[in-house]
Short mmCIF file of C-alpha atoms in Angstrom, two decimals:
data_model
loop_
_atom_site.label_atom_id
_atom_site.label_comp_id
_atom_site.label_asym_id
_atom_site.label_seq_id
_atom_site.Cartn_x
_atom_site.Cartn_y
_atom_site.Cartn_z
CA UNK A 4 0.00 0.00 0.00
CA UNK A 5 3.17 2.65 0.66
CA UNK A 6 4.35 1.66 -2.53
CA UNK A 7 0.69 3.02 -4.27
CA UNK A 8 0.48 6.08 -1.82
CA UNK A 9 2.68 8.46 -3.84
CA UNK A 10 0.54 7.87 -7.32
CA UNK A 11 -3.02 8.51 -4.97
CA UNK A 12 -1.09 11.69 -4.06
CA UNK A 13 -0.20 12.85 -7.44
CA UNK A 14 -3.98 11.98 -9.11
CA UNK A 15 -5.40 14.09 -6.45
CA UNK A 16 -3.49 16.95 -6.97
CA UNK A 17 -4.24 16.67 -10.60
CA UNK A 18 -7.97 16.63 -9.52
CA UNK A 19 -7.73 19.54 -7.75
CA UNK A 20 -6.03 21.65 -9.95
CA UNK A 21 -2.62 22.07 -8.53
CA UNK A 22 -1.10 20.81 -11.62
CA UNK A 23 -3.57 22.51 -13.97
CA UNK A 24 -1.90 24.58 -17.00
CA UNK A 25 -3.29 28.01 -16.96
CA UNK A 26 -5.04 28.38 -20.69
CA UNK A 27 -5.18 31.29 -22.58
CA UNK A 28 -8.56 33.67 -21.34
CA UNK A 29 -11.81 32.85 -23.51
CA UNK A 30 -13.85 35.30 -22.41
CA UNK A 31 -14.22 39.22 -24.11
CA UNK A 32 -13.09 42.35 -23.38
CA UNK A 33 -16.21 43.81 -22.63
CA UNK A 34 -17.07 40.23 -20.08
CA UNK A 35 -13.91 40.97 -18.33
CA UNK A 36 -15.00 44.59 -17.99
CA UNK A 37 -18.11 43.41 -16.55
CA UNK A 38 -16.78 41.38 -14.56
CA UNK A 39 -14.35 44.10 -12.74
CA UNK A 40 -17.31 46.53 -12.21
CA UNK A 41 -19.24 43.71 -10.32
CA UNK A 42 -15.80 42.95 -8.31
CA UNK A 43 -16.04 46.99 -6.99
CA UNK A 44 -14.42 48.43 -10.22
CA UNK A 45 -10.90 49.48 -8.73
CA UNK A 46 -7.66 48.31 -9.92
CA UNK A 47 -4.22 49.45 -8.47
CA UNK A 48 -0.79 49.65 -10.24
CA UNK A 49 2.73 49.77 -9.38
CA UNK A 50 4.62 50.79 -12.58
CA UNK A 51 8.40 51.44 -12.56
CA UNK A 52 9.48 55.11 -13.75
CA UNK A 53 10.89 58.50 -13.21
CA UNK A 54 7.88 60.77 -12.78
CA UNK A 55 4.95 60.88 -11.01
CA UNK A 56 3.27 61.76 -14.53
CA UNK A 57 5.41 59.47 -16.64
CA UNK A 58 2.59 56.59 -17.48
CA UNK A 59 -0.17 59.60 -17.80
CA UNK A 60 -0.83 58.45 -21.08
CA UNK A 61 -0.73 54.53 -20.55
CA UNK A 62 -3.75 55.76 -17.03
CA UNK A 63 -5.35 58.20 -19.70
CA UNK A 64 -5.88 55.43 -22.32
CA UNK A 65 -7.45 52.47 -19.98
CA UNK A 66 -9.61 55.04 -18.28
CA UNK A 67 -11.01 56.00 -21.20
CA UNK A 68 -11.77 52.86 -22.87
CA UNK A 69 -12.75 51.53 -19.02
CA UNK A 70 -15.19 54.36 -17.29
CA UNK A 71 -15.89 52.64 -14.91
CA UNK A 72 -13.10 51.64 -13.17
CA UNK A 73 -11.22 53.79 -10.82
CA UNK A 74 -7.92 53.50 -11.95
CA UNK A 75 -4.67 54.14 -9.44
CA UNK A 76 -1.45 54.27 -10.88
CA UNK A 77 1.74 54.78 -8.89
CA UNK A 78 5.19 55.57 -10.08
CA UNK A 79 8.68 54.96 -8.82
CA UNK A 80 11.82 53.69 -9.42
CA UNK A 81 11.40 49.75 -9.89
CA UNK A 82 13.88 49.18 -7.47
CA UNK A 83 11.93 50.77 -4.88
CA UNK A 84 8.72 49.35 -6.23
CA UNK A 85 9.68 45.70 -5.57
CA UNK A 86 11.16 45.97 -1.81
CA UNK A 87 7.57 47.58 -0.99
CA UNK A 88 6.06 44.81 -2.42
CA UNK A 89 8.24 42.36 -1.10
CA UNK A 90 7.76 44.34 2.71
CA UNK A 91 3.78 44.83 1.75
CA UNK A 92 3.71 40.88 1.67
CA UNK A 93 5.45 40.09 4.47
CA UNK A 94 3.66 42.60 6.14
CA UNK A 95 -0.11 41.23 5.17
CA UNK A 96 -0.57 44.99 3.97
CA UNK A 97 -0.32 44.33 -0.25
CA UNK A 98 -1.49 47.55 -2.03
CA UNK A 99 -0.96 46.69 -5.68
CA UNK A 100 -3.13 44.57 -7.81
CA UNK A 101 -0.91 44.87 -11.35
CA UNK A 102 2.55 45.33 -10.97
CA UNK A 103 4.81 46.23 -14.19
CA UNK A 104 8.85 46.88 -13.70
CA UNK A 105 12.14 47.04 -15.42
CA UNK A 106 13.75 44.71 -12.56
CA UNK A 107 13.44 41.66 -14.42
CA UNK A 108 14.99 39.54 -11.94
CA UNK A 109 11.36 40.24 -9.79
CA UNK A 110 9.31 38.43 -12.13
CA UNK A 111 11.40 35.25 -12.16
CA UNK A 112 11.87 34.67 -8.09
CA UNK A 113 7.90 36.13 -7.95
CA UNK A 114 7.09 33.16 -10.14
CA UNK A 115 9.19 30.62 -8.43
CA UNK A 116 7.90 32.22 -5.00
CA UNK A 117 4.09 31.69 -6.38
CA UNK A 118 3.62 35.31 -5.57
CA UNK A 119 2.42 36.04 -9.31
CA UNK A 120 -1.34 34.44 -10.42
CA UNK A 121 -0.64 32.20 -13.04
CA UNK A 122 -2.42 33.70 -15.78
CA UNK A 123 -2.62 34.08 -19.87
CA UNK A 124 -4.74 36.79 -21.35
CA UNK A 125 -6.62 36.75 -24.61
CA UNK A 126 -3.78 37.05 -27.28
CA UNK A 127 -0.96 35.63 -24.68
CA UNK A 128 0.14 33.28 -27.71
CA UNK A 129 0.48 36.12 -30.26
CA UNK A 130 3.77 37.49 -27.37
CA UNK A 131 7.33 36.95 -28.08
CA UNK A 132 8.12 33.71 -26.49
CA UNK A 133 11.33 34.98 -24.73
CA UNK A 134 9.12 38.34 -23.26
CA UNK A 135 6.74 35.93 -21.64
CA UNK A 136 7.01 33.23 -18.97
CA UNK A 137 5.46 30.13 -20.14
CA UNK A 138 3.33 29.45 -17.22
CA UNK A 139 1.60 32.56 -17.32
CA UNK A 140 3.08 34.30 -14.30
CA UNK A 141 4.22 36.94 -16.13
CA UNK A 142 4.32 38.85 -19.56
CA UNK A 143 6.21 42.16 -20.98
CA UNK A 144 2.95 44.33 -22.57
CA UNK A 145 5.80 46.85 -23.99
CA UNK A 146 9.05 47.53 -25.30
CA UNK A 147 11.35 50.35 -23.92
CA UNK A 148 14.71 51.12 -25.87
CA UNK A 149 17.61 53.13 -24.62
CA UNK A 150 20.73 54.30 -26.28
CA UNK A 151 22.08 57.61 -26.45
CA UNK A 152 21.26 60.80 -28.64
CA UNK A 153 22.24 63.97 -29.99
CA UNK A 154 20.79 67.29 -31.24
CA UNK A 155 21.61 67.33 -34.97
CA UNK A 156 20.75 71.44 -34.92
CA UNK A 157 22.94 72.60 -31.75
CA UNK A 158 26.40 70.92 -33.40
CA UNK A 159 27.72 74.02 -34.63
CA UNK A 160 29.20 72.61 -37.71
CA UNK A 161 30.96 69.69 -36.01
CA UNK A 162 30.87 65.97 -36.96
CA UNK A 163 28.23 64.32 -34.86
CA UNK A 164 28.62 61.94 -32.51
CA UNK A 165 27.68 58.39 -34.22
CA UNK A 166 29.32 55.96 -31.97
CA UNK A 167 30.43 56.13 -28.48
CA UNK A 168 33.78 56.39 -28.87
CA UNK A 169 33.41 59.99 -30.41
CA UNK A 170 31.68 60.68 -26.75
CA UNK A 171 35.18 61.01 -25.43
CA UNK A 172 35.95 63.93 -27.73
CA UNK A 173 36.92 67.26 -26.37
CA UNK A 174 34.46 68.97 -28.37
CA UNK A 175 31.63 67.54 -25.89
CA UNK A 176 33.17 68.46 -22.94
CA UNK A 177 30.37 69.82 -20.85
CA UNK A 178 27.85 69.24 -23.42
CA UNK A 179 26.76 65.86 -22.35
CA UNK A 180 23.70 65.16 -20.06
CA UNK A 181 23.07 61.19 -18.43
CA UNK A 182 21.60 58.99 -15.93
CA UNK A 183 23.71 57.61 -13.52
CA UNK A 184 24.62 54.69 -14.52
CA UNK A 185 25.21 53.14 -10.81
CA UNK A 186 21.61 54.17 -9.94
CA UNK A 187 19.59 52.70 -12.80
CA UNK A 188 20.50 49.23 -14.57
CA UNK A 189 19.10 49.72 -17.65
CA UNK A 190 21.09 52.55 -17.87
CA UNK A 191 24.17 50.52 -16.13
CA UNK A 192 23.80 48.08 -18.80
CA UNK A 193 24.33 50.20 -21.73
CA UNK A 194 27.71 51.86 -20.21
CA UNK A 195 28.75 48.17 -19.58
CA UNK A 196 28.38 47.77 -23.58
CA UNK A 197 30.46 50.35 -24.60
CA UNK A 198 32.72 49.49 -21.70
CA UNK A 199 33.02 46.01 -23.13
CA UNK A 200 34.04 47.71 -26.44
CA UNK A 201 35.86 49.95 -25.94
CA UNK A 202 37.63 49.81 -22.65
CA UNK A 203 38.20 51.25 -19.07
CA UNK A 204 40.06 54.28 -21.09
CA UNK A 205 37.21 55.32 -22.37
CA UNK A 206 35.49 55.36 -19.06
CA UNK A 207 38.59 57.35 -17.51
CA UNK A 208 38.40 59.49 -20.88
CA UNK A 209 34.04 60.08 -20.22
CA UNK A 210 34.87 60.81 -16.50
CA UNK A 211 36.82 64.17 -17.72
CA UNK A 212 34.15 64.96 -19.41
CA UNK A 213 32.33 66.97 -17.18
CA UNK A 214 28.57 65.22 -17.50
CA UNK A 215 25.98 66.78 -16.05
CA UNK A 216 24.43 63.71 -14.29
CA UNK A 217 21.21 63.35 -12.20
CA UNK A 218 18.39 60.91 -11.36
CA UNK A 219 16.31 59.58 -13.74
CA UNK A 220 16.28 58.34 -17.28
CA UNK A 221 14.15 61.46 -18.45
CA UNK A 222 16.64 63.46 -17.28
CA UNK A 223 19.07 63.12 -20.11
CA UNK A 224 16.25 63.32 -22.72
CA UNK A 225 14.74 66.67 -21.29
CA UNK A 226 18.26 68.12 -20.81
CA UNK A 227 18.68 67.69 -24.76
CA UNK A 228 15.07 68.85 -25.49
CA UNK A 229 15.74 71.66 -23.33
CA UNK A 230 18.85 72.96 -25.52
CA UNK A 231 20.78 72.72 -21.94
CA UNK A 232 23.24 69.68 -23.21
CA UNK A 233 24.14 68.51 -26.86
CA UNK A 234 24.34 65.02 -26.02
CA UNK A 235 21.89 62.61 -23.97
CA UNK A 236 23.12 59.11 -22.66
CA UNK A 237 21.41 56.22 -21.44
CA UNK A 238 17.72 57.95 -22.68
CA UNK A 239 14.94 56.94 -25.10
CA UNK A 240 14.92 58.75 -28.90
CA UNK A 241 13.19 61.03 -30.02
CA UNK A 242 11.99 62.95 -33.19
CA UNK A 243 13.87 65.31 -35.36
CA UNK A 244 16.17 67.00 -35.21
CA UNK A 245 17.10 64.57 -32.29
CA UNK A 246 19.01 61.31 -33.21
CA UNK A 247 19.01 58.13 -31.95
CA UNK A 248 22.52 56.35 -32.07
CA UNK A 249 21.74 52.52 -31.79
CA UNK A 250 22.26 49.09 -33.72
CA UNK A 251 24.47 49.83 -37.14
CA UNK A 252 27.29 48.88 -35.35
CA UNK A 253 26.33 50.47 -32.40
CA UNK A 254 24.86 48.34 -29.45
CA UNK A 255 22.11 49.58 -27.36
CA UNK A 256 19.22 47.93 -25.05
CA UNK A 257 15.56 47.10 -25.57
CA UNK A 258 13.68 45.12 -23.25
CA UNK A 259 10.49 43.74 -22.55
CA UNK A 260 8.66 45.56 -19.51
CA UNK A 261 7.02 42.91 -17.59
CA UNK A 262 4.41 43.06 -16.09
CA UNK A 263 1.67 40.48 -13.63
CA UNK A 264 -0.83 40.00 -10.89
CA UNK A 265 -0.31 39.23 -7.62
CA UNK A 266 -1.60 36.19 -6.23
CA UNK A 267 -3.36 38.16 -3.29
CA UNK A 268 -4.45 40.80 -5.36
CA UNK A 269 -7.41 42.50 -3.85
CA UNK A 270 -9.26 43.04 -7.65
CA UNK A 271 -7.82 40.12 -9.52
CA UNK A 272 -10.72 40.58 -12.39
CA UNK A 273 -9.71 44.43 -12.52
CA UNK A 274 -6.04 43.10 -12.99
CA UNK A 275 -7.20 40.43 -15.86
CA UNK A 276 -9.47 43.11 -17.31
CA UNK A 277 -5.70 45.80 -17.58
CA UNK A 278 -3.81 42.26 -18.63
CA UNK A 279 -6.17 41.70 -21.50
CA UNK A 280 -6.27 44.83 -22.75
CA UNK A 281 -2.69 45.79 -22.69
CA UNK A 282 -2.03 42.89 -25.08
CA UNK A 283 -4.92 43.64 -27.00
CA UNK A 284 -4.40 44.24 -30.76
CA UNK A 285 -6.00 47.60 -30.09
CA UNK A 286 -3.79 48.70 -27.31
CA UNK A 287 -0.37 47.16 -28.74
CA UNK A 288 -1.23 49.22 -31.91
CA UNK A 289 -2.32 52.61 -30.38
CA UNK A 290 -0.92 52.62 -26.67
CA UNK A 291 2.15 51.01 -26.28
CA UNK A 292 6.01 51.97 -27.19
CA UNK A 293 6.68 49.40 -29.29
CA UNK A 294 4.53 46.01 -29.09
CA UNK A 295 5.61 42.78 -27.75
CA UNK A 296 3.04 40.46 -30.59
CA UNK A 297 5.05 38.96 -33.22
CA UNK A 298 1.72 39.24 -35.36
CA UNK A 299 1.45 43.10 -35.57
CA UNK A 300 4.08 44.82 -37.58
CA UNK A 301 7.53 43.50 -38.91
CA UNK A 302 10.47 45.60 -37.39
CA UNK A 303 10.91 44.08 -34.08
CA UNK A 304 14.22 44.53 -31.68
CA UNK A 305 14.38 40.37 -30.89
CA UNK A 306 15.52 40.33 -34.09
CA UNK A 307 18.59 42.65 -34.03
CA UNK A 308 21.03 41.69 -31.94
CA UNK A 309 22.50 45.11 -31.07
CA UNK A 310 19.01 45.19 -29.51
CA UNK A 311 20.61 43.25 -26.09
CA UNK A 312 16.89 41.76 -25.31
CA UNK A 313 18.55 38.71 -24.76
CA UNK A 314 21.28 39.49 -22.90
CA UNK A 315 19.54 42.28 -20.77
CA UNK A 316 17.42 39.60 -18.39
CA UNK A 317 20.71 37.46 -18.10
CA UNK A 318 22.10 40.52 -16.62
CA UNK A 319 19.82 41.65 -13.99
CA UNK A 320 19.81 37.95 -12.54
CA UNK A 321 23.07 38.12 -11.92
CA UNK A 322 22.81 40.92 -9.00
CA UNK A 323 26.18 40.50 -7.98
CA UNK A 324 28.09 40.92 -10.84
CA UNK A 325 25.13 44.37 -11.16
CA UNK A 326 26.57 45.74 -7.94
CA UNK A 327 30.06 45.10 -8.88
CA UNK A 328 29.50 47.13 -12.12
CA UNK A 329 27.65 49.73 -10.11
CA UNK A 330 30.29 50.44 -7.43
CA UNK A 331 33.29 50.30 -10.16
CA UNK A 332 31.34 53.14 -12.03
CA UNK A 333 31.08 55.22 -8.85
CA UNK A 334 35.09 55.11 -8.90
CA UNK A 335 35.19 57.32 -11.89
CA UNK A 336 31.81 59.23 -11.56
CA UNK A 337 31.24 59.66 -8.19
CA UNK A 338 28.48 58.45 -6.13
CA UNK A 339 24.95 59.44 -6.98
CA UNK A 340 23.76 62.63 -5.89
CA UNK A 341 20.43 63.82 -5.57
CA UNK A 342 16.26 62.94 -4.76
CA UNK A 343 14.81 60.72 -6.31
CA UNK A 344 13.09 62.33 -9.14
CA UNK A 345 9.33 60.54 -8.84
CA UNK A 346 9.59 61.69 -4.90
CA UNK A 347 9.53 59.87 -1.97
CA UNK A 348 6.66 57.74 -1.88
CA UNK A 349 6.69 55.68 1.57
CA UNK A 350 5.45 52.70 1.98
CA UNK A 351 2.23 52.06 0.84
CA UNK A 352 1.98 54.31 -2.06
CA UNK A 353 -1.70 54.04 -3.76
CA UNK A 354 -3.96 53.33 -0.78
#
């Protein structure tokens, strides 16, 4: 009878469900919808950022197509976002419903942890396989991209600045605004690229440079848009006469911003309801940065290399080897200096 006892075990966790593969959501938009108004119609959302204003738009958009629900979203840096979680759970005090963020490592050790519902929205098979987690604990609903730029009208007649290496000129001495790159990984990431190309000289070279650096990767971009700096590094592109130096030779990073439910979400049908329409054809087409469905559009950043989305979740699980790149960089740049530019949000941020 001991020898059967294991199998009776495993056939009634199969009965119950433990073992059950979450499948891809049947029902409509406009059911799901339904659904969260009869659940109270509130939804909460941690998203990682710089601002308090930065997803605006992304709050704007579901709002509007959703009336009904009452919509919280709360910035900060990601960093911060998933220690509050992490200290809301232990704590029996979880805010968020949705949580999206750039620390990718989160999403894996939330999924192991079961802290993440298992879950595939409607369209869940149309995602990039590598910017989804095959269980359904977690998905990336957009694409950011960072590189560095230039203002193409405030050169005064000099060569721009196509790769990295021309960074280091004289020329640009003083002209060139960035993130820290020992305060934000994304951003930490890229300078390791060009590090790995070009060398510790050109760090020692970029660290006479006189960069303006602050908190936050809109800081770069604004100080550009502004007129205030020439150059912007470790920031998004933008339109013209601002240029974009990335792939061509050049590397730069894209990656997939996950995002998930938590397990002990207070409004899970609320959080399907956001999940199912941020993958939605209509919301990947009109919303989003760049879309994460391999069936909309042909010019996707999996398929260039240069693109790092590959490489860029290998390095944030790696957290040691992160905070030995960090503290290196704050040998030549100095430590970071400043607030934190969405504010200091305490604990429970959203309640």
């Amino acid at each position: 009878m001991q020898f059967f006892a294991p199998l009776t075990v495993m056939w009634a966790l199969v009965a119950s469900g433990v073992t059950a593969v979450a499948k891809e959501e049947t029902k409509t938009i406009d059911q799901l919808y339904a659904d969260a108004i009869a659940e109270g119609g509130k939804l909460v959302m941690y998203h990682g950022g710089d601002t308090p204003t930065q997803q605006d738009s992304l709050h704007a958009a579901f709002e509007e197509r959703f009336p009904e629900i009452n919509f919280t979203m709360v910035v900060d840096y990601s960093k911060y976002h998933d220690v509050r979680i992490d200290n809301q759970l232990e704590t029996d005090t979880l805010v968020p419903d949705v949580v999206a963020l750039q620390t990718l490592q989160d999403f894996t050790r939330w999924a192991k942890e079961g802290t993440l519902l298992r879950y595939k929205p409607k369209g869940f098979s149309k995602i990039f396989n590598d910017l989804k987690d095959k269980n359904g604990a977690w998905m990336a609903y957009t694409i950011f991209t960072f590189g560095y730029i230039y203002d193409s009208s405030a050169l005064g007649g000099l060569a721009p600045p196509t790769t990295p290496a021309d960074l280091t000129n004289p020329e640009w001495a003083g002209k060139i605004a960035s993130s820290y790159p020992n305060d934000d990984d994304a951003v930490l990431f890229l300078y390791t690229r060009y590090v790995e190309k070009y060398g510790w000289d050109w760090v020692t070279s970029m660290s006479n440079q006189n960069i303006t650096f602050n908190r936050g990767t809109n800081f770069a971009g604004e100080f550009v848009d502004s007129g205030k700096s020439v150059i912007g590094v470790g920031t998004s592109g933008g339109s013209a006469p601002i240029e974009f130096v990335g792939g061509n030779g050049t590397e730069y990073l894209s990656w997939g911003q996950r995002v998930g439910i938590l397990s002990k979400a207070k409004h899970p049908a609320a959080a399907k309801l956001f999940m199912n329409w941020a993958v939605s054809e209509e919301a990947q087409t009109s919303v989003v940065y760049t879309t994460v469905r391999t069936d909309i559009g042909t010019d996707h950043p999996w398929n260039d290399p240069e693109a790092n989305m590959a490489a860029f979740p290998a390095f944030m699980e790696d957290r040691e080897k992160v905070e030995m790149w960090k503290q290196t960089f704050s040998l030549y740049f100095g430590e970071v200096q400043g607030e934190a530019s969405p504010g200091f949000l305490g604990v429970h941020p959203g309640l």
